[in-house]
Tab-separated table of C-alpha atoms and ligand atoms in Angstrom:
chain	number	residue	atom	x	y	z
A	639	UNK	CA	239.606	71.205	87.730
A	640	UNK	CA	239.678	67.994	89.018
A	641	UNK	CA	240.325	69.682	92.738
A	642	UNK	CA	236.680	71.203	92.647
A	643	UNK	CA	234.687	68.173	91.878
A	644	UNK	CA	236.025	66.183	94.721
A	645	UNK	CA	233.801	66.110	97.824
A	646	UNK	CA	236.110	67.721	100.453
A	647	UNK	CA	235.590	66.011	104.066
A	648	UNK	CA	237.107	67.434	106.939
A	649	UNK	CA	237.734	65.413	110.062
A	650	UNK	CA	238.163	66.562	113.560
A	651	UNK	CA	239.651	64.101	115.236
A	652	UNK	CA	240.537	64.640	119.090
A	653	UNK	CA	243.831	62.662	119.290
A	654	UNK	CA	245.837	60.231	118.020
A	655	UNK	CA	248.543	58.961	120.671
A	656	UNK	CA	246.436	55.194	121.381
A	657	UNK	CA	245.313	52.379	118.987
A	658	UNK	CA	242.092	53.721	119.399
A	659	UNK	CA	242.361	56.690	117.519
A	660	UNK	CA	244.699	55.357	114.994
A	661	UNK	CA	242.334	52.139	114.266
A	662	UNK	CA	239.694	54.898	113.380
A	663	UNK	CA	241.454	57.149	111.936
A	664	UNK	CA	242.758	54.029	109.725
A	665	UNK	CA	239.449	52.762	108.715
A	666	UNK	CA	238.371	56.066	107.556
A	667	UNK	CA	241.210	56.433	105.551
A	668	UNK	CA	240.515	53.308	103.707
A	669	UNK	CA	236.954	53.642	102.703
A	670	UNK	CA	238.106	57.433	101.687
A	671	UNK	CA	240.387	55.616	99.120
A	672	UNK	CA	237.485	53.500	97.811
A	673	UNK	CA	235.764	56.847	96.629
A	674	UNK	CA	237.984	59.076	94.158
A	675	UNK	CA	236.290	61.644	94.109
A	676	UNK	CA	236.369	62.176	98.435
A	677	UNK	CA	239.476	64.181	99.365
A	678	UNK	CA	240.283	63.777	103.503
A	679	UNK	CA	241.542	65.710	105.191
A	680	UNK	CA	242.034	65.016	109.304
A	681	UNK	CA	243.588	67.508	111.758
A	682	UNK	CA	244.547	65.866	114.988
A	683	UNK	CA	243.791	67.850	118.028
A	684	UNK	CA	246.452	66.947	120.451
A	685	UNK	CA	243.652	66.465	123.259
A	686	UNK	CA	243.966	70.322	123.300
A	687	UNK	CA	240.649	71.911	122.913
A	688	UNK	CA	241.348	75.261	121.648
A	689	UNK	CA	243.656	73.174	118.810
A	690	UNK	CA	240.536	71.334	117.962
A	691	UNK	CA	238.300	74.207	117.420
A	692	UNK	CA	240.857	76.627	115.213
A	693	UNK	CA	241.433	73.452	112.974
A	694	UNK	CA	237.226	73.289	113.099
A	695	UNK	CA	238.175	76.848	111.680
A	696	UNK	CA	240.033	76.769	109.350
A	697	UNK	CA	238.172	73.494	107.483
A	698	UNK	CA	235.218	76.361	107.601
A	699	UNK	CA	237.445	78.882	105.952
A	700	UNK	CA	238.181	75.855	103.583
A	701	UNK	CA	234.662	75.542	102.695
A	702	UNK	CA	234.669	71.220	103.465
A	703	UNK	CA	232.066	69.699	102.023
A	704	UNK	CA	231.418	67.739	105.409
A	705	UNK	CA	232.065	68.057	108.734
A	706	UNK	CA	233.022	64.649	111.309
A	707	UNK	CA	234.391	65.946	114.656
A	708	UNK	CA	235.116	63.258	117.804
A	709	UNK	CA	234.868	66.288	120.050
A	710	UNK	CA	237.865	65.736	122.834
A	711	UNK	CA	235.355	67.719	125.320
A	712	UNK	CA	231.606	68.126	124.551
A	713	UNK	CA	231.174	71.550	126.628
A	714	UNK	CA	234.010	73.786	124.982
A	715	UNK	CA	233.298	72.597	121.252
A	716	UNK	CA	229.605	73.232	120.520
A	717	UNK	CA	230.108	76.667	119.650
A	718	UNK	CA	232.058	76.339	116.802
A	719	UNK	CA	230.678	72.996	115.468
A	720	UNK	CA	227.300	75.197	115.316
A	721	UNK	CA	229.478	77.705	113.273
A	722	UNK	CA	230.132	74.873	110.792
A	723	UNK	CA	226.116	74.222	110.445
A	724	UNK	CA	225.697	78.195	109.864
A	725	UNK	CA	227.858	77.876	107.461
A	726	UNK	CA	226.317	74.890	105.963
A	727	UNK	CA	227.889	72.428	106.251
A	728	UNK	CA	226.486	68.788	107.610
A	729	UNK	CA	228.244	68.109	110.919
A	730	UNK	CA	228.672	63.618	111.684
A	731	UNK	CA	229.510	63.265	115.086
A	732	UNK	CA	232.187	60.474	115.833
A	733	UNK	CA	232.735	58.784	119.446
A	734	UNK	CA	232.119	61.765	121.482
A	735	UNK	CA	229.143	64.503	121.232
A	736	UNK	CA	228.990	68.621	122.073
A	737	UNK	CA	226.170	69.251	123.659
A	738	UNK	CA	222.972	70.098	122.192
A	739	UNK	CA	221.582	67.608	119.754
A	740	UNK	CA	221.789	69.625	116.326
A	741	UNK	CA	224.430	67.372	114.674
A	742	UNK	CA	222.671	65.556	111.523
A	743	UNK	CA	224.212	62.601	112.246
A	744	UNK	CA	226.054	60.618	115.723
A	745	UNK	CA	228.103	57.589	114.875
A	746	UNK	CA	229.078	55.304	117.270
A	747	UNK	CA	227.918	52.608	119.907
A	748	UNK	CA	225.547	53.672	122.315
A	749	UNK	CA	227.616	54.626	125.962
A	750	UNK	CA	224.172	53.920	128.117
A	751	UNK	CA	224.604	50.783	126.443
A	752	UNK	CA	228.286	50.335	127.316
A	753	UNK	CA	227.735	51.423	131.223
A	754	UNK	CA	225.259	48.643	131.766
A	755	UNK	CA	226.056	45.684	129.685
A	756	UNK	CA	229.628	46.656	132.101
A	757	UNK	CA	226.951	46.322	135.336
A	758	UNK	CA	225.283	43.528	134.286
A	759	UNK	CA	229.302	41.656	132.958
A	760	UNK	CA	229.527	42.474	136.978
A	761	UNK	CA	226.222	41.098	138.566
A	762	UNK	CA	226.582	37.897	136.627
A	763	UNK	CA	229.796	37.131	137.710
A	764	UNK	CA	229.411	38.295	141.304
A	765	UNK	CA	231.304	35.896	144.165
A	766	UNK	CA	232.907	38.244	146.355
A	767	UNK	CA	231.683	41.207	148.441
A	768	UNK	CA	230.452	42.862	145.079
A	769	UNK	CA	232.119	46.113	145.666
A	770	UNK	CA	233.397	47.799	142.802
A	771	UNK	CA	235.202	50.243	141.788
A	772	UNK	CA	235.012	52.873	139.010
A	773	UNK	CA	237.410	54.623	136.266
A	774	UNK	CA	235.736	57.052	134.324
A	775	UNK	CA	237.317	58.649	131.130
A	776	UNK	CA	237.341	62.539	131.167
A	777	UNK	CA	234.275	63.833	133.096
A	778	UNK	CA	233.937	66.879	130.301
A	779	UNK	CA	233.469	64.225	127.175
A	780	UNK	CA	230.570	62.274	126.438
A	781	UNK	CA	231.439	58.724	126.888
A	782	UNK	CA	232.211	59.170	130.291
A	783	UNK	CA	229.228	60.634	131.772
A	784	UNK	CA	227.237	58.161	129.245
A	785	UNK	CA	228.878	55.319	130.696
A	786	UNK	CA	228.644	56.463	134.056
A	787	UNK	CA	225.327	56.678	133.740
A	788	UNK	CA	224.422	53.778	132.176
A	789	UNK	CA	226.688	51.929	134.267
A	790	UNK	CA	224.716	53.231	137.969
A	791	UNK	CA	221.077	52.376	135.809
A	792	UNK	CA	222.652	48.942	135.370
A	793	UNK	CA	223.492	48.554	139.295
A	794	UNK	CA	219.822	49.398	140.068
A	795	UNK	CA	219.216	45.911	138.502
A	796	UNK	CA	221.471	43.953	141.017
A	797	UNK	CA	221.021	45.055	144.536
A	798	UNK	CA	224.371	43.503	146.043
A	799	UNK	CA	226.551	45.265	143.491
A	800	UNK	CA	227.721	48.646	145.501
A	801	UNK	CA	229.647	50.968	144.441
A	802	UNK	CA	231.682	51.821	146.502
A	803	UNK	CA	234.680	54.996	144.903
A	804	UNK	CA	234.368	56.043	142.224
A	805	UNK	CA	238.078	57.641	140.162
A	806	UNK	CA	237.783	60.482	137.729
A	807	UNK	CA	240.064	59.659	134.982
A	808	UNK	CA	240.889	61.429	131.996
A	809	UNK	CA	241.091	58.014	129.496
A	810	UNK	CA	245.027	57.434	130.301
A	811	UNK	CA	245.983	55.213	132.888
A	812	UNK	CA	248.470	58.205	134.127
A	813	UNK	CA	245.106	59.790	135.668
A	814	UNK	CA	244.695	56.895	137.583
A	815	UNK	CA	247.344	55.136	139.266
A	816	UNK	CA	248.357	57.618	141.655
A	817	UNK	CA	244.482	57.104	143.189
A	818	UNK	CA	243.709	53.448	142.061
A	819	UNK	CA	246.576	52.224	143.808
A	820	UNK	CA	246.170	54.569	147.220
A	821	UNK	CA	241.943	53.467	147.471
A	822	UNK	CA	243.909	49.982	147.149
A	823	UNK	CA	245.914	50.260	150.440
A	824	UNK	CA	243.459	51.192	152.501
A	825	UNK	CA	240.565	48.423	151.033
A	826	UNK	CA	241.359	45.112	150.847
A	827	UNK	CA	237.551	44.253	150.354
A	828	UNK	CA	237.086	44.880	146.477
A	829	UNK	CA	235.540	42.831	143.832
A	830	UNK	CA	235.631	44.283	140.794
A	831	UNK	CA	237.202	47.131	139.082
A	832	UNK	CA	235.010	49.370	135.776
A	833	UNK	CA	237.495	50.973	133.703
A	834	UNK	CA	235.624	53.282	130.937
A	835	UNK	CA	238.538	52.176	128.660
A	836	UNK	CA	240.549	48.916	128.825
A	837	UNK	CA	244.191	51.313	128.514
A	838	UNK	CA	242.754	52.387	132.450
A	839	UNK	CA	241.868	48.746	133.172
A	840	UNK	CA	245.614	47.850	132.861
A	841	UNK	CA	247.029	50.911	134.274
A	842	UNK	CA	245.139	49.304	137.444
A	843	UNK	CA	245.857	45.609	136.931
A	844	UNK	CA	249.604	46.568	136.817
A	845	UNK	CA	248.895	48.932	139.748
A	846	UNK	CA	247.007	45.211	141.764
A	847	UNK	CA	249.944	43.450	140.671
A	848	UNK	CA	252.594	45.100	142.100
A	849	UNK	CA	250.580	45.016	145.222
A	850	UNK	CA	250.018	41.911	144.807
A	851	UNK	CA	246.790	41.494	144.728
A	852	UNK	CA	245.422	41.280	141.219
A	853	UNK	CA	243.924	38.065	141.410
A	854	UNK	CA	241.507	38.703	143.909
A	855	UNK	CA	240.013	41.789	141.727
A	856	UNK	CA	237.809	41.565	138.681
A	857	UNK	CA	239.239	44.266	135.803
A	858	UNK	CA	236.306	44.777	133.248
A	859	UNK	CA	237.187	47.963	130.555
A	860	UNK	CA	235.847	49.031	126.959
A	861	UNK	CA	237.223	49.341	123.685
A	862	UNK	CA	237.973	45.643	122.907
A	863	UNK	CA	240.801	46.302	120.180
A	864	UNK	CA	242.790	44.258	118.855
A	865	UNK	CA	246.359	44.836	118.614
A	866	UNK	CA	249.049	43.429	121.713
A	867	UNK	CA	247.828	45.313	124.471
A	868	UNK	CA	244.042	45.832	123.144
A	869	UNK	CA	240.997	44.199	125.531
A	870	UNK	CA	240.859	41.095	123.326
A	871	UNK	CA	244.714	40.169	124.363
A	872	UNK	CA	244.010	41.164	127.926
A	873	UNK	CA	241.224	39.034	127.899
A	874	UNK	CA	242.861	36.032	126.421
A	875	UNK	CA	245.846	36.548	129.018
A	876	UNK	CA	243.043	37.030	132.142
A	877	UNK	CA	243.911	40.260	133.091
A	878	UNK	CA	240.892	41.723	132.098
A	879	UNK	CA	237.561	38.897	133.067
A	880	UNK	CA	235.496	41.492	130.270
A	881	UNK	CA	236.019	44.154	127.940
A	882	UNK	CA	232.669	45.631	126.107
A	883	UNK	CA	233.108	46.015	122.425
A	884	UNK	CA	233.329	49.864	121.371
A	885	UNK	CA	234.004	49.783	117.759
A	886	UNK	CA	235.128	53.053	116.314
A	887	UNK	CA	233.392	53.417	113.494
A	888	UNK	CA	236.071	55.469	111.265
A	889	UNK	CA	234.006	53.606	107.386
A	890	UNK	CA	230.799	54.316	109.637
A	891	UNK	CA	231.420	58.182	109.375
A	892	UNK	CA	233.325	58.565	105.821
A	893	UNK	CA	229.803	56.131	103.697
A	894	UNK	CA	227.158	58.700	105.911
A	895	UNK	CA	229.413	61.498	104.862
A	896	UNK	CA	229.155	60.924	101.966
A	897	UNK	CA	225.295	60.214	101.895
A	898	UNK	CA	225.095	63.367	103.568
A	899	UNK	CA	226.608	65.187	100.195
A	900	UNK	CA	224.660	62.995	97.899
A	901	UNK	CA	221.405	64.435	100.263
A	902	UNK	CA	220.536	60.104	100.808
A	903	UNK	CA	218.028	60.741	103.861
A	904	UNK	CA	220.206	59.141	106.656
A	905	UNK	CA	219.732	57.750	110.151
A	906	UNK	CA	219.956	60.128	113.234
A	907	UNK	CA	221.935	57.553	114.981
A	908	UNK	CA	224.077	55.209	113.201
A	909	UNK	CA	224.548	52.659	116.107
A	910	UNK	CA	227.351	50.526	115.797
A	911	UNK	CA	227.190	47.125	118.030
A	912	UNK	CA	228.724	46.764	121.291
A	913	UNK	CA	229.502	42.599	122.880
A	914	UNK	CA	231.711	41.554	125.728
A	915	UNK	CA	234.359	40.113	125.163
A	916	UNK	CA	235.314	37.120	127.687
A	917	UNK	CA	236.992	34.661	128.201
A	918	UNK	CA	234.457	32.460	126.359
A	919	UNK	CA	234.457	34.448	123.211
A	920	UNK	CA	238.238	36.395	123.022
A	921	UNK	CA	239.842	33.259	120.332
A	922	UNK	CA	236.625	33.184	117.625
A	923	UNK	CA	236.560	36.690	118.215
A	924	UNK	CA	240.668	37.398	117.448
A	925	UNK	CA	240.111	35.268	114.700
A	926	UNK	CA	237.410	36.987	112.925
A	927	UNK	CA	238.792	40.686	113.593
A	928	UNK	CA	242.715	39.705	112.352
A	929	UNK	CA	240.432	38.472	109.241
A	930	UNK	CA	239.046	42.036	109.078
A	931	UNK	CA	242.032	43.609	109.505
A	932	UNK	CA	243.847	41.255	107.045
A	933	UNK	CA	240.855	42.291	104.209
A	934	UNK	CA	242.050	45.894	104.898
A	935	UNK	CA	245.357	45.315	104.791
A	936	UNK	CA	244.682	44.054	100.974
A	937	UNK	CA	242.883	46.838	100.003
A	938	UNK	CA	245.011	49.210	100.764
A	939	UNK	CA	247.631	47.094	99.121
A	940	UNK	CA	245.880	47.458	95.935
A	941	UNK	CA	244.636	50.676	96.444
A	942	UNK	CA	248.262	52.447	96.842
A	943	UNK	CA	249.485	49.675	94.038
A	944	UNK	CA	246.446	51.553	91.319
A	945	UNK	CA	247.213	55.081	92.860
A	946	UNK	CA	251.156	54.067	91.594
A	947	UNK	CA	249.716	52.883	88.319
A	948	UNK	CA	247.765	56.152	87.697
A	949	UNK	CA	249.893	58.441	88.315
A	950	UNK	CA	252.666	56.525	86.258
A	951	UNK	CA	250.413	56.337	83.200
A	952	UNK	CA	249.764	60.627	83.746
A	953	UNK	CA	253.444	61.342	83.513
A	954	UNK	CA	254.142	58.629	80.440
A	955	UNK	CA	251.027	60.655	79.459
A	956	UNK	CA	252.641	63.871	79.988
A	957	UNK	CA	255.893	62.619	77.938
A	958	UNK	CA	253.775	61.075	75.413
A	959	UNK	CA	252.358	64.480	74.236
A	960	UNK	CA	255.539	66.455	75.058
A	961	UNK	CA	257.020	63.981	72.257
A	962	UNK	CA	254.487	64.512	69.962
A	963	UNK	CA	254.885	67.884	69.994
A	964	UNK	CA	258.201	68.300	68.848
B	908	FRU	C1	240.536	56.437	122.380
B	908	FRU	C2	239.588	56.436	124.085
B	908	FRU	C3	238.459	55.224	123.722
B	908	FRU	C4	237.608	55.060	124.801
B	908	FRU	C5	236.917	57.468	123.926
B	908	FRU	C6	235.970	57.173	124.380
B	908	FRU	O1	241.214	57.744	122.663
B	908	FRU	O2	240.171	57.133	124.825
B	908	FRU	O3	239.748	54.735	124.501
B	908	FRU	O4	236.631	54.401	124.818
B	908	FRU	O5	238.248	57.514	123.906
B	908	FRU	O6	236.175	58.540	123.166
């Protein structure tokens, strides 16, 4: 039977409420569609740690060939991901990590580098007090820990910069707006805001705008998505000064999963490149990203056309067999 020959890849996605995650899923699916032997199943944990543990348990019971996982938080997901490994399932961590580096590979940009790049941007664009507010992602997730760490490391090179406040967020703007607004009301000498992603950076900018001080501040975000509200557009509009590009790696993870199944040696860290999106390169980057998006769209249409044709062919074939048997 056809199903048994298929390579079953299970992807435990942290959530799908934002464009960045949707893009990760999309690029993974497009890549999967190019490999007819692949059966990709995505389970959405809906930002609920217990659900994500259950999702991975489900995958283990099903007997998948590879697990791809983007753990909401590091610690609480570690045991179940280890369990998958103990069941002989190779594991790829994407974007976020569990504790301990026991998985077969990690796909993503280096988040320490992301933090350092943000500090370097501030250091080379300082014209005022050099005072910075940081808005962090969910502290129990590895990208937030690493972005903070890299940022602090980067700051040591620029003695005129000073991190005066770190506000703990959870990746969504609602988590930081109140505290940010209150802090800003009482401190009029801030020069930079470094937010761990563009959604929070945009939320902070909106608060600053309400207070009429958005032009006094320089906002730096992370992700650099090419969507209407994404980092590239925000840089083009002058809302953000910079966004550190953080590729989703959906397609890379799928390729890596296939390599693992085919026992092709893989790099322990599939490093995705990061780059600073700024007002100098935003237009050209958008142009390039539009072209990639377009090509992916074409692949998708062609694949679904092929699938349609195949289905038509199969049903015609069946009909023919029935007719011949009469
Ligand atoms: C998307 C997101 C991104 C961020 C990443 C970190 O869900 O919040 O904005 O860069 O997750 O894991």
